[in-house]
Amino acid sequence: MEKENSRRDFLIKSAALVIGSITASSILNKAFASGNFAETIFIEPDGGKFTLPALPYGYDALEPHIDKMTMEIHHDKHHQAYVTNLNKALETFDVSTIGGSPTFENMFNNAGKLPPALRNNGGGHYNHSLFWTLMTPPKAGAAAPSGKLTDAITKTFGSMDEFKKQFGDAATKRFGSGWAWLVKTSDGKLVIGSTANQDNPLMNLDSVEVKGTPVLALDVWEHAYYLKNQNRRADYIASFWNVVNWETAESLYAATK
Ligand code: MN
């Protein structure tokens, strides 16, 4: 525990150097847009209010793999609703019970103390903000990672194909709504898991079986694929591999010790 605390102190100090004492939603949104997620969990939203970050590409940019209408509704309606309802839930929540400010770090570390509206919408806002940056318009050479993440995936799972199979299995087998994750644990290991609803691997909950820093995330709620794929979640998972932003995944993997 002491080691964990000192690591956290180090991360907080590192983040403070990067962001200074400025607390602005614009910085949070810029960090989301750039995929600079190692810092986003520490930043306080302006006056406790979160805002919807813009998509880092056009609504039709992931065609033909993820369709324009799905992206419009998913970002403008679903994600916006998580932001709106998160802000609403914070109006009546005593943030002193989670460390004094509604940063994602404070919310997720104290996830067991959060009322359902905060847990669900806080998770929903963070997870979707992360998810957008983990996709990118399909282009030659984008279908596979390179560098240290590739090495770690190959070493852990045997091959990239085997990793995709296991990640796809986690996404397929998540019953109902939830997310599939590739996570870097506090001892530096890569593990695959899934969470229900809008829970995520940063949440300090017994029901979250795979804890650590998200490296890759896939939304498997039906709203993420039903318009194009109807009930065929497997088709949607296959499409996802064409638009993965491996550069963001690599930066997330590299950002944590
Ligand atoms: Mn979603």
mmCIF file of C-alpha atoms and ligand atoms in Angstrom:
data_model
loop_
_atom_site.group_PDB
_atom_site.id
_atom_site.type_symbol
_atom_site.label_atom_id
_atom_site.label_comp_id
_atom_site.label_asym_id
_atom_site.label_seq_id
_atom_site.Cartn_x
_atom_site.Cartn_y
_atom_site.Cartn_z
ATOM 1 C CA MET A 1 0.000 0.000 0.000
ATOM 2 C CA GLU A 2 2.871 2.322 0.843
ATOM 3 C CA LYS A 3 4.373 1.682 -2.545
ATOM 4 C CA GLU A 4 1.034 2.413 -4.178
ATOM 5 C CA ASN A 5 0.698 5.680 -2.271
ATOM 6 C CA SER A 6 4.156 6.882 -3.176
ATOM 7 C CA ARG A 7 3.511 6.035 -6.810
ATOM 8 C CA ARG A 8 0.314 8.025 -6.653
ATOM 9 C CA ASP A 9 2.087 10.971 -5.013
ATOM 10 C CA PHE A 10 4.663 10.858 -7.773
ATOM 11 C CA LEU A 11 1.991 10.840 -10.457
ATOM 12 C CA ILE A 12 0.148 13.732 -8.820
ATOM 13 C CA LYS A 13 3.356 15.762 -8.621
ATOM 14 C CA SER A 14 4.170 14.920 -12.243
ATOM 15 C CA ALA A 15 0.702 15.973 -13.311
ATOM 16 C CA ALA A 16 0.971 19.186 -11.285
ATOM 17 C CA LEU A 17 4.144 20.069 -13.166
ATOM 18 C CA VAL A 18 2.336 19.585 -16.431
ATOM 19 C CA ILE A 19 -0.869 21.435 -15.628
ATOM 20 C CA GLY A 20 0.262 23.822 -12.898
ATOM 21 C CA SER A 21 -2.606 24.986 -10.747
ATOM 22 C CA ILE A 22 -4.908 25.667 -13.674
ATOM 23 C CA THR A 23 -8.220 23.883 -13.502
ATOM 24 C CA ALA A 24 -10.098 24.253 -16.739
ATOM 25 C CA SER A 25 -12.464 22.123 -18.734
ATOM 26 C CA SER A 26 -10.699 23.279 -21.869
ATOM 27 C CA ILE A 27 -7.512 21.638 -20.615
ATOM 28 C CA LEU A 28 -9.411 18.506 -19.718
ATOM 29 C CA ASN A 29 -10.962 18.438 -23.182
ATOM 30 C CA LYS A 30 -7.620 19.144 -24.856
ATOM 31 C CA ALA A 31 -6.112 16.265 -22.911
ATOM 32 C CA PHE A 32 -8.973 14.038 -23.991
ATOM 33 C CA ALA A 33 -8.573 15.118 -27.614
ATOM 34 C CA SER A 34 -4.838 14.427 -27.577
ATOM 35 C CA GLY A 35 -5.194 11.126 -25.749
ATOM 36 C CA ASN A 36 -3.087 12.461 -22.881
ATOM 37 C CA PHE A 37 -5.004 10.453 -20.335
ATOM 38 C CA ALA A 38 -2.329 10.026 -17.704
ATOM 39 C CA GLU A 39 -3.115 13.607 -16.641
ATOM 40 C CA THR A 40 -6.865 13.796 -17.145
ATOM 41 C CA ILE A 41 -7.792 11.900 -14.006
ATOM 42 C CA PHE A 42 -6.181 14.579 -11.811
ATOM 43 C CA ILE A 43 -7.735 17.680 -13.377
ATOM 44 C CA GLU A 44 -10.628 19.463 -11.724
ATOM 45 C CA PRO A 45 -13.438 20.580 -14.007
ATOM 46 C CA ASP A 46 -14.329 24.308 -14.009
ATOM 47 C CA GLY A 47 -16.557 25.013 -11.033
ATOM 48 C CA GLY A 48 -17.197 21.289 -10.831
ATOM 49 C CA LYS A 49 -18.777 21.289 -14.302
ATOM 50 C CA PHE A 50 -17.679 18.861 -16.986
ATOM 51 C CA THR A 51 -18.160 19.552 -20.703
ATOM 52 C CA LEU A 52 -18.413 17.285 -23.727
ATOM 53 C CA PRO A 53 -15.079 17.077 -25.571
ATOM 54 C CA ALA A 54 -15.259 17.354 -29.360
ATOM 55 C CA LEU A 55 -14.615 14.230 -31.385
ATOM 56 C CA PRO A 56 -10.972 14.281 -32.561
ATOM 57 C CA TYR A 57 -12.200 13.472 -36.144
ATOM 58 C CA GLY A 58 -15.360 13.811 -38.234
ATOM 59 C CA TYR A 59 -18.492 11.785 -37.576
ATOM 60 C CA ASP A 60 -17.989 9.954 -40.879
ATOM 61 C CA ALA A 61 -14.216 9.511 -40.454
ATOM 62 C CA LEU A 62 -14.472 5.899 -39.282
ATOM 63 C CA GLU A 63 -16.610 4.815 -42.273
ATOM 64 C CA PRO A 64 -17.157 2.187 -43.499
ATOM 65 C CA HIS A 65 -16.257 0.392 -40.263
ATOM 66 C CA ILE A 66 -18.220 2.567 -37.826
ATOM 67 C CA ASP A 67 -21.008 4.540 -39.495
ATOM 68 C CA LYS A 68 -21.666 8.272 -39.333
ATOM 69 C CA MET A 69 -25.120 8.117 -37.762
ATOM 70 C CA THR A 70 -23.913 5.846 -34.966
ATOM 71 C CA MET A 71 -21.078 8.260 -34.214
ATOM 72 C CA GLU A 72 -23.408 11.290 -34.236
ATOM 73 C CA ILE A 73 -25.895 9.724 -31.855
ATOM 74 C CA HIS A 74 -23.257 8.050 -29.708
ATOM 75 C CA HIS A 75 -21.247 11.253 -29.189
ATOM 76 C CA ASP A 76 -23.878 14.010 -29.350
ATOM 77 C CA LYS A 77 -26.681 12.200 -27.520
ATOM 78 C CA HIS A 78 -25.321 9.362 -25.380
ATOM 79 C CA HIS A 79 -22.030 10.913 -24.300
ATOM 80 C CA GLN A 80 -23.670 14.327 -23.840
ATOM 81 C CA ALA A 81 -26.256 12.701 -21.572
ATOM 82 C CA TYR A 82 -23.504 11.239 -19.360
ATOM 83 C CA VAL A 83 -21.924 14.706 -19.062
ATOM 84 C CA THR A 84 -25.249 16.423 -18.330
ATOM 85 C CA ASN A 85 -26.264 13.845 -15.744
ATOM 86 C CA LEU A 86 -22.802 13.806 -14.146
ATOM 87 C CA ASN A 87 -23.003 17.582 -13.615
ATOM 88 C CA LYS A 88 -26.544 17.238 -12.280
ATOM 89 C CA ALA A 89 -25.496 14.512 -9.825
ATOM 90 C CA LEU A 90 -22.570 16.621 -8.604
ATOM 91 C CA GLU A 91 -24.909 19.508 -7.677
ATOM 92 C CA THR A 92 -26.228 17.577 -4.700
ATOM 93 C CA PHE A 93 -23.122 15.535 -3.835
ATOM 94 C CA ASP A 94 -20.794 16.407 -0.962
ATOM 95 C CA VAL A 95 -17.366 16.210 -2.627
ATOM 96 C CA SER A 96 -15.650 16.393 0.781
ATOM 97 C CA THR A 97 -16.497 12.681 1.096
ATOM 98 C CA ILE A 98 -14.207 11.860 -1.847
ATOM 99 C CA GLY A 99 -11.256 14.145 -1.149
ATOM 100 C CA GLY A 100 -12.719 17.581 -1.821
ATOM 101 C CA SER A 101 -12.919 17.768 -5.596
ATOM 102 C CA PRO A 102 -14.692 15.801 -8.320
ATOM 103 C CA THR A 103 -11.635 14.672 -10.247
ATOM 104 C CA PHE A 104 -11.929 11.311 -11.946
ATOM 105 C CA GLU A 105 -9.207 10.050 -9.623
ATOM 106 C CA ASN A 106 -11.203 10.985 -6.508
ATOM 107 C CA MET A 107 -14.427 9.609 -7.940
ATOM 108 C CA PHE A 108 -12.957 6.305 -9.113
ATOM 109 C CA ASN A 109 -10.808 5.718 -5.999
ATOM 110 C CA ASN A 110 -13.979 6.158 -3.947
ATOM 111 C CA ALA A 111 -16.345 4.486 -6.389
ATOM 112 C CA GLY A 112 -17.992 2.480 -3.608
ATOM 113 C CA LYS A 113 -19.094 5.708 -1.895
ATOM 114 C CA LEU A 114 -20.677 7.212 -5.005
ATOM 115 C CA PRO A 115 -24.426 7.277 -5.565
ATOM 116 C CA PRO A 116 -25.350 5.304 -8.727
ATOM 117 C CA ALA A 117 -25.862 8.487 -10.800
ATOM 118 C CA LEU A 118 -22.289 9.617 -10.120
ATOM 119 C CA ARG A 119 -20.716 6.205 -10.624
ATOM 120 C CA ASN A 120 -22.600 5.572 -13.877
ATOM 121 C CA ASN A 121 -22.282 9.032 -15.409
ATOM 122 C CA GLY A 122 -18.747 9.687 -14.139
ATOM 123 C CA GLY A 123 -17.697 6.371 -15.650
ATOM 124 C CA GLY A 124 -19.701 7.096 -18.779
ATOM 125 C CA HIS A 125 -17.996 10.458 -19.328
ATOM 126 C CA TYR A 126 -14.485 9.133 -18.724
ATOM 127 C CA ASN A 127 -14.948 5.912 -20.701
ATOM 128 C CA HIS A 128 -16.374 7.622 -23.788
ATOM 129 C CA SER A 129 -13.794 10.427 -23.745
ATOM 130 C CA LEU A 130 -11.111 7.740 -23.702
ATOM 131 C CA PHE A 131 -12.850 5.590 -26.316
ATOM 132 C CA TRP A 132 -12.980 8.375 -28.949
ATOM 133 C CA THR A 133 -9.221 8.843 -28.727
ATOM 134 C CA LEU A 134 -8.649 5.102 -29.100
ATOM 135 C CA MET A 135 -10.123 5.170 -32.606
ATOM 136 C CA THR A 136 -8.781 6.873 -35.721
ATOM 137 C CA PRO A 137 -9.686 7.027 -39.419
ATOM 138 C CA PRO A 138 -8.623 3.790 -41.130
ATOM 139 C CA LYS A 139 -5.367 4.172 -43.008
ATOM 140 C CA ALA A 140 -2.563 1.990 -44.222
ATOM 141 C CA GLY A 141 -0.282 0.913 -41.427
ATOM 142 C CA ALA A 142 -2.752 1.722 -38.667
ATOM 143 C CA ALA A 143 -3.937 -1.835 -38.255
ATOM 144 C CA ALA A 144 -1.153 -2.883 -35.925
ATOM 145 C CA PRO A 145 0.791 -1.323 -33.060
ATOM 146 C CA SER A 146 4.535 -0.996 -33.013
ATOM 147 C CA GLY A 147 7.185 -0.588 -30.375
ATOM 148 C CA LYS A 148 6.980 -1.516 -26.719
ATOM 149 C CA LEU A 149 3.253 -2.228 -26.651
ATOM 150 C CA THR A 150 3.604 -4.741 -29.491
ATOM 151 C CA ASP A 151 6.456 -6.413 -27.649
ATOM 152 C CA ALA A 152 4.432 -6.570 -24.442
ATOM 153 C CA ILE A 153 1.321 -7.901 -26.205
ATOM 154 C CA THR A 154 3.325 -10.560 -28.038
ATOM 155 C CA LYS A 155 5.156 -11.565 -24.867
ATOM 156 C CA THR A 156 1.943 -11.729 -22.831
ATOM 157 C CA PHE A 157 -0.499 -13.305 -25.281
ATOM 158 C CA GLY A 158 1.808 -15.117 -27.717
ATOM 159 C CA SER A 159 0.818 -13.127 -30.816
ATOM 160 C CA MET A 160 -1.258 -10.148 -31.926
ATOM 161 C CA ASP A 161 -3.885 -12.497 -33.364
ATOM 162 C CA GLU A 162 -4.177 -14.361 -30.069
ATOM 163 C CA PHE A 163 -4.486 -11.027 -28.219
ATOM 164 C CA LYS A 164 -7.294 -9.926 -30.568
ATOM 165 C CA LYS A 165 -9.036 -13.257 -30.052
ATOM 166 C CA GLN A 166 -8.903 -12.993 -26.258
ATOM 167 C CA PHE A 167 -9.938 -9.320 -26.258
ATOM 168 C CA GLY A 168 -12.785 -10.173 -28.652
ATOM 169 C CA ASP A 169 -13.872 -13.016 -26.364
ATOM 170 C CA ALA A 170 -14.021 -10.628 -23.390
ATOM 171 C CA ALA A 171 -16.083 -8.181 -25.480
ATOM 172 C CA THR A 172 -18.382 -10.923 -26.776
ATOM 173 C CA LYS A 173 -18.972 -12.584 -23.416
ATOM 174 C CA ARG A 174 -19.765 -9.408 -21.471
ATOM 175 C CA PHE A 175 -23.453 -10.042 -20.787
ATOM 176 C CA GLY A 176 -25.647 -7.028 -21.470
ATOM 177 C CA SER A 177 -24.002 -3.614 -21.524
ATOM 178 C CA GLY A 178 -20.399 -2.902 -20.667
ATOM 179 C CA TRP A 179 -16.835 -2.515 -21.861
ATOM 180 C CA ALA A 180 -13.872 -4.691 -22.819
ATOM 181 C CA TRP A 181 -10.436 -3.540 -21.672
ATOM 182 C CA LEU A 182 -6.735 -4.077 -22.101
ATOM 183 C CA VAL A 183 -5.246 -2.912 -18.816
ATOM 184 C CA LYS A 184 -1.759 -2.312 -17.487
ATOM 185 C CA THR A 185 -1.735 -3.424 -13.864
ATOM 186 C CA SER A 186 0.173 -1.666 -11.082
ATOM 187 C CA ASP A 187 2.932 -4.272 -11.403
ATOM 188 C CA GLY A 188 3.299 -3.611 -15.122
ATOM 189 C CA LYS A 189 1.437 -6.638 -16.506
ATOM 190 C CA LEU A 190 -1.011 -6.538 -19.410
ATOM 191 C CA VAL A 191 -4.384 -8.143 -18.732
ATOM 192 C CA ILE A 192 -7.695 -8.380 -20.582
ATOM 193 C CA GLY A 193 -11.023 -7.973 -18.833
ATOM 194 C CA SER A 194 -14.477 -6.502 -19.026
ATOM 195 C CA THR A 195 -16.710 -4.377 -16.832
ATOM 196 C CA ALA A 196 -20.469 -3.994 -16.565
ATOM 197 C CA ASN A 197 -22.393 -0.826 -17.424
ATOM 198 C CA GLN A 198 -20.049 2.201 -17.189
ATOM 199 C CA ASP A 199 -17.636 0.776 -14.616
ATOM 200 C CA ASN A 200 -13.945 0.817 -15.541
ATOM 201 C CA PRO A 201 -10.600 -0.625 -14.368
ATOM 202 C CA LEU A 202 -9.754 2.568 -12.437
ATOM 203 C CA MET A 203 -12.694 2.050 -10.076
ATOM 204 C CA ASN A 204 -11.895 0.725 -6.642
ATOM 205 C CA LEU A 205 -14.711 -1.822 -6.545
ATOM 206 C CA ASP A 206 -14.724 -5.542 -5.749
ATOM 207 C CA SER A 207 -16.917 -6.128 -8.802
ATOM 208 C CA VAL A 208 -14.189 -4.707 -11.063
ATOM 209 C CA GLU A 209 -12.010 -7.768 -11.526
ATOM 210 C CA VAL A 210 -9.303 -6.216 -13.701
ATOM 211 C CA LYS A 211 -7.797 -3.088 -12.159
ATOM 212 C CA GLY A 212 -5.146 -0.765 -13.552
ATOM 213 C CA THR A 213 -4.559 1.792 -16.291
ATOM 214 C CA PRO A 214 -6.685 1.352 -19.418
ATOM 215 C CA VAL A 215 -4.590 0.854 -22.562
ATOM 216 C CA LEU A 216 -7.405 -0.146 -24.940
ATOM 217 C CA ALA A 217 -11.180 0.078 -24.489
ATOM 218 C CA LEU A 218 -14.184 -1.104 -26.469
ATOM 219 C CA ASP A 219 -17.739 0.008 -25.770
ATOM 220 C CA VAL A 220 -20.038 -3.012 -26.204
ATOM 221 C CA TRP A 221 -23.320 -1.302 -25.331
ATOM 222 C CA GLU A 222 -25.819 -1.937 -28.122
ATOM 223 C CA HIS A 223 -26.000 1.822 -28.755
ATOM 224 C CA ALA A 224 -22.408 1.551 -30.050
ATOM 225 C CA TYR A 225 -23.337 -0.795 -32.926
ATOM 226 C CA TYR A 226 -27.041 -1.520 -33.231
ATOM 227 C CA LEU A 227 -27.816 0.865 -36.133
ATOM 228 C CA LYS A 228 -25.217 -0.751 -38.390
ATOM 229 C CA ASN A 229 -24.781 -4.248 -37.003
ATOM 230 C CA GLN A 230 -28.116 -4.805 -35.229
ATOM 231 C CA ASN A 231 -27.525 -7.660 -32.784
ATOM 232 C CA ARG A 232 -24.236 -8.810 -34.333
ATOM 233 C CA ARG A 233 -21.734 -7.698 -31.732
ATOM 234 C CA ALA A 234 -19.038 -9.924 -33.287
ATOM 235 C CA ASP A 235 -19.216 -7.947 -36.560
ATOM 236 C CA TYR A 236 -18.773 -4.703 -34.649
ATOM 237 C CA ILE A 237 -15.763 -6.109 -32.771
ATOM 238 C CA ALA A 238 -14.206 -7.166 -36.098
ATOM 239 C CA SER A 239 -14.792 -3.635 -37.464
ATOM 240 C CA PHE A 240 -13.135 -2.074 -34.423
ATOM 241 C CA TRP A 241 -9.725 -3.552 -35.299
ATOM 242 C CA ASN A 242 -9.725 -1.472 -38.515
ATOM 243 C CA VAL A 243 -9.968 1.813 -36.638
ATOM 244 C CA VAL A 244 -7.929 1.265 -33.469
ATOM 245 C CA ASN A 245 -5.660 4.191 -32.687
ATOM 246 C CA TRP A 246 -2.591 2.233 -31.667
ATOM 247 C CA GLU A 247 -0.605 5.438 -31.137
ATOM 248 C CA THR A 248 -2.945 6.420 -28.299
ATOM 249 C CA ALA A 249 -2.794 2.906 -26.881
ATOM 250 C CA GLU A 250 0.999 3.006 -26.976
ATOM 251 C CA SER A 251 1.072 6.376 -25.209
ATOM 252 C CA LEU A 252 -1.243 5.073 -22.490
ATOM 253 C CA TYR A 253 0.981 2.021 -22.066
ATOM 254 C CA ALA A 254 4.101 4.172 -21.892
ATOM 255 C CA ALA A 255 2.631 6.822 -19.558
ATOM 256 C CA THR A 256 2.532 4.527 -16.552
ATOM 257 C CA LYS A 257 5.478 2.880 -14.912
HETATM 258 MN MN MN B 1 -21.417 4.186 -25.421
#
